[in-house]
Coordinates of C-alpha atoms in Angstrom, one line a residue:
Chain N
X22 CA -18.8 43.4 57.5
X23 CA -16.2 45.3 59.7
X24 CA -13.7 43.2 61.2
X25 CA -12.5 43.1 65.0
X26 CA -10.3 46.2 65.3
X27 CA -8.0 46.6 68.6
X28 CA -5.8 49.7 69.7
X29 CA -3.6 50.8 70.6
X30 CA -1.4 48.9 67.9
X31 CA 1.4 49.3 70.1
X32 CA 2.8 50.6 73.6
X33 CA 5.3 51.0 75.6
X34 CA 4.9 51.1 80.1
X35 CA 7.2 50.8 82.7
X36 CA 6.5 48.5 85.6
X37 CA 4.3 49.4 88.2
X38 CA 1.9 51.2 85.6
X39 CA -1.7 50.3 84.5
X40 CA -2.6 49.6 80.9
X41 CA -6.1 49.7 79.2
X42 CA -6.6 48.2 76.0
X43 CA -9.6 48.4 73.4
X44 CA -11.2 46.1 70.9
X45 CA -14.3 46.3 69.1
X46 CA -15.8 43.3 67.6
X47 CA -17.3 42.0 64.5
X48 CA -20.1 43.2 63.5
X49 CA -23.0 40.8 65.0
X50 CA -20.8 39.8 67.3
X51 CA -21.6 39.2 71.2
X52 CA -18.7 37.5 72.5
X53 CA -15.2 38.8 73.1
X54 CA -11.9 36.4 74.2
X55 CA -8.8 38.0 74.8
X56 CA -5.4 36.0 74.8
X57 CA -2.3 36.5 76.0
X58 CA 0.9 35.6 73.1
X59 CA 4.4 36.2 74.8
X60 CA 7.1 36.0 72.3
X61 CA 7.3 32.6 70.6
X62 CA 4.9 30.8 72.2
X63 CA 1.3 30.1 71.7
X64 CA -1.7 32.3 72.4
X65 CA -2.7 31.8 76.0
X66 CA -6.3 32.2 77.1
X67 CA -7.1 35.2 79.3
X68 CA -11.2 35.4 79.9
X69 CA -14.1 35.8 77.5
X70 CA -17.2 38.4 78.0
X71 CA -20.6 37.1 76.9
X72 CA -23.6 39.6 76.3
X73 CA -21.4 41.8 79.1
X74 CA -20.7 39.4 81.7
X75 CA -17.5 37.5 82.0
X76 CA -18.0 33.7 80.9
X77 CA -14.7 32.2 81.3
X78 CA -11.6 32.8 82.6
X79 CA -7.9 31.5 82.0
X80 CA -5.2 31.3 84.6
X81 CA -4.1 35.2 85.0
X82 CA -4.1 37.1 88.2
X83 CA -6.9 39.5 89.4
X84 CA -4.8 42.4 88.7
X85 CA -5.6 41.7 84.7
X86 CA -9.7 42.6 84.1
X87 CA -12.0 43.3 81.5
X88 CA -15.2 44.8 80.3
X89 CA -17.9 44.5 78.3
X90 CA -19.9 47.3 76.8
X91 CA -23.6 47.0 75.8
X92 CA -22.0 47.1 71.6
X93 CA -20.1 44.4 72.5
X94 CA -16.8 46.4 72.5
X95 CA -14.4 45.2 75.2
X96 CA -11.5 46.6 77.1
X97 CA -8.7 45.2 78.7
X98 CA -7.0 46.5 81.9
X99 CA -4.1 45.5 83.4
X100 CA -2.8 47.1 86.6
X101 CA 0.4 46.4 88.8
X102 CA 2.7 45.9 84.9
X103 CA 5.4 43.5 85.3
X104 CA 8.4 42.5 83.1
X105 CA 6.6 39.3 82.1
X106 CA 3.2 40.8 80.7
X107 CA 5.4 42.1 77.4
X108 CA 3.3 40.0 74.8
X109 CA 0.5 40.5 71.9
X110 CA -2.7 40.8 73.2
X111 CA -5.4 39.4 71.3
X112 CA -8.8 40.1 71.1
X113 CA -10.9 37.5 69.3
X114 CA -14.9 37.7 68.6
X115 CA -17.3 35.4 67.8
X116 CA -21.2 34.8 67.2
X117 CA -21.4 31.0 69.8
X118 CA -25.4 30.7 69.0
X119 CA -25.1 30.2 65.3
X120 CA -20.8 29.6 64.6
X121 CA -19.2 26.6 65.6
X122 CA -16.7 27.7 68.0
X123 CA -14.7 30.1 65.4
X124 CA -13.0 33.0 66.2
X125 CA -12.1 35.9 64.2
X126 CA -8.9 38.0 65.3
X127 CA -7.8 41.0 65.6
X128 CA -4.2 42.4 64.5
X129 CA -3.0 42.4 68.4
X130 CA -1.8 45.1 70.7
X131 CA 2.3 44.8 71.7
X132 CA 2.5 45.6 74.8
X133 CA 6.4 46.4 75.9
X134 CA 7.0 46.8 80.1
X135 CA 9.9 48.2 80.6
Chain E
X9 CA -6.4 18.5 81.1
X10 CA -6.9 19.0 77.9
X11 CA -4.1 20.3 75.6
X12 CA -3.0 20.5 72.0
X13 CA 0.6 19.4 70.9
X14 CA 2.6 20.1 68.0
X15 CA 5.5 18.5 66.7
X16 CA 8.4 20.4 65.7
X17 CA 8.3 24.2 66.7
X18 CA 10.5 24.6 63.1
X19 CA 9.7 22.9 59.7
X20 CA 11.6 23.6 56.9
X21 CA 10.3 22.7 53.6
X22 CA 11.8 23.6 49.6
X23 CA 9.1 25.6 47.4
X24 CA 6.9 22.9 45.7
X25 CA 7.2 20.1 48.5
X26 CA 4.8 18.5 50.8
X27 CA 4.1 20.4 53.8
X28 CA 3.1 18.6 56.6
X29 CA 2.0 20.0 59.9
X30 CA 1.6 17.9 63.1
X31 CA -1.4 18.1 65.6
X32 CA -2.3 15.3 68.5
X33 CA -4.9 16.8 70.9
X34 CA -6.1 15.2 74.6
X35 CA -9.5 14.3 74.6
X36 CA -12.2 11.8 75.5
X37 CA -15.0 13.7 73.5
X38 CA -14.1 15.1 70.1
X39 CA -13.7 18.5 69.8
X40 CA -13.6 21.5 67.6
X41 CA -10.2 21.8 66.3
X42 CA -8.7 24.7 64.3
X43 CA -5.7 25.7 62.4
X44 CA -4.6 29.0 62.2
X45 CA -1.9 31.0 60.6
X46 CA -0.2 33.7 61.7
X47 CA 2.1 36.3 59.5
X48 CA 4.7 38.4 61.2
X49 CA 3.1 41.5 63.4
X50 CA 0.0 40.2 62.3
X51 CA -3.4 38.7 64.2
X52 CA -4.3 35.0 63.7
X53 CA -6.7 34.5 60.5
X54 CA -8.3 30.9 60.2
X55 CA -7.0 28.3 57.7
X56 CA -9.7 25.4 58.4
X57 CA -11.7 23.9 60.9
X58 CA -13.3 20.4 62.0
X59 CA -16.5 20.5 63.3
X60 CA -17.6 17.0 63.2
X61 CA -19.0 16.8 59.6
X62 CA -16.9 15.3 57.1
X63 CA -13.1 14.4 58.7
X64 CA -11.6 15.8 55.4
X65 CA -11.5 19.3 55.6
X66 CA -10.6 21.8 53.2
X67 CA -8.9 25.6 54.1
X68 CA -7.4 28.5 52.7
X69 CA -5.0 28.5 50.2
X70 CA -4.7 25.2 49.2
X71 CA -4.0 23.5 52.9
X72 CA -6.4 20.8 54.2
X73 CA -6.2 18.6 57.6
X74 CA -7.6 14.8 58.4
X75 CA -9.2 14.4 61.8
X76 CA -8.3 11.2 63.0
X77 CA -10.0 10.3 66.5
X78 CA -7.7 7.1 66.2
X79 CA -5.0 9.2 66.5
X80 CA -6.4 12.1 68.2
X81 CA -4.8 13.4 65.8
X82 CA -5.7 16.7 63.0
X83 CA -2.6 16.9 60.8
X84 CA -2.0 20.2 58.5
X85 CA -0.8 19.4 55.1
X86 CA -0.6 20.9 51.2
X87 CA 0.8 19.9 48.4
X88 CA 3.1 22.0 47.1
X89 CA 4.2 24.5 49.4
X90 CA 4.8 28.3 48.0
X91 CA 6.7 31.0 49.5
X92 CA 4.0 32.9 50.8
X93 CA 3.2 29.9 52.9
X94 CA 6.0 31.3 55.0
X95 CA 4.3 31.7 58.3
X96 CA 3.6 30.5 61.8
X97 CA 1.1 27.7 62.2
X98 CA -1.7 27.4 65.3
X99 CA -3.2 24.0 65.9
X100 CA -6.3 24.8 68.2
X101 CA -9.2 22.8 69.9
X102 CA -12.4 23.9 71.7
X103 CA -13.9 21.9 74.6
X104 CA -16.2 24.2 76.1
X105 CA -17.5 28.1 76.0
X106 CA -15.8 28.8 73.0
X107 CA -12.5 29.0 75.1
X108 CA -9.4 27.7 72.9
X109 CA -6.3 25.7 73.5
X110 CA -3.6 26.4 71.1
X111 CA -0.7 24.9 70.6
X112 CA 2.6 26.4 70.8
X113 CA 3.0 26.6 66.9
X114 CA 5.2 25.4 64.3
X115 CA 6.9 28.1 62.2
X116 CA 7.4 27.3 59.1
X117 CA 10.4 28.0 56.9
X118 CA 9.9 27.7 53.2
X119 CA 13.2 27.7 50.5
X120 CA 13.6 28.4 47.3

């Protein structure tokens, strides 16, 4: 069973750029969260994607946005970088018609804004 | 609004001691709760969760947590703590759409 496998691993932008980042899900897998870590604090909800449409969403500006492709991979975007978005991003699948609510992770992207 | 709390951002324990993890969660309904660990530049891998079958649950490597709706409570604890268990700890709860609430971790220290 292939586990959920982001990238890039890490990166480094300046502010004012746009950033795209990638995950693919577990295998079986039709939902994708993605969270927000900054340093030393918890993981912070960003939205989810269910079967391709967006099915949640945390308290982030419009400026971050997602996707959903029909494999159930999912990209991140986010445009307009500031100072504060430095932070793992974490993408997390999950199967919410058969598991009880768990998520598997993957290793995170760092993003640095410079 | 619902929210997860833990106790003590830093723990400290000696190799072989009790660890003990603490976890209160807001809620009317009980939820799903979690516990995850994290290593250092590494994603979050599960430890245990409580899904409203027995309230004694059993994890990974030795760790197990009581939910108490009492308490609204779903403490982490092991027996003898080991170096490896050198790591950050997540308490986290579902309410809804598979959306979790995490706490904002207890990183834990162990000493030889």
């Amino acid at each position: 069973e292939t586990g959920v496998t982001q990238s890039p691993t890490h990166l480094i932008k300046t502010r004012g750029q746009q950033v795209t980042l990638r995950c693919s899900s577990q295998s079986g897998h039709n939902t994708v969260s993605w969270y927000q870590q900054a340093l030393g604090q918890g993981p912070q909800f960003i939205f989810q994607y269910y079967r391709e449409e967006e099915n949640g969403r945390g308290n982030f500006p419009p400026r971050f946005s997602g996707l959903q492709f029909p494999n159930y991979s999912s990209e991140l975007n986010v445009n307009a970088l500031e100072l504060d978005d430095s932070a793992l991003y974490l993408c997390a699948s999950s199967f919410p018609d058969r598991d009880t609510g768990e998520l598997f992770f993957g290793e995170g992207s760092r993003l640095t804004v410079l | 609004a619902q929210s997860v709390t833990q106790l003590g951002s830093h723990v400290s324990v000696s190799e072989g001691a009790l660890v003990l993890l603490r976890c209160n969660y807001s809620s009317s309904v009980p939820p799903y709760l979690f516990w995850y660990v994290q290593y250092p530049n590494q994603g979050l891998q599960l430890l245990l969760k409580y899904t409203s079958a027995a309230t004694l649950v059993k994890g990974i490597n030795g760790f197990e947590a009581e939910f108490k709706k009492s308490e609204t409570s779903f403490h982490l604890t092991k027996p003898s703590a080991h170096m490896s268990d050198a790591a950050e700890y997540f308490c986290a709860v579902i309410f809804a759409t598979n959306k979790l609430i995490f706490g904002t971790g207890t990183l834990l220290a162990v000493q030889p």
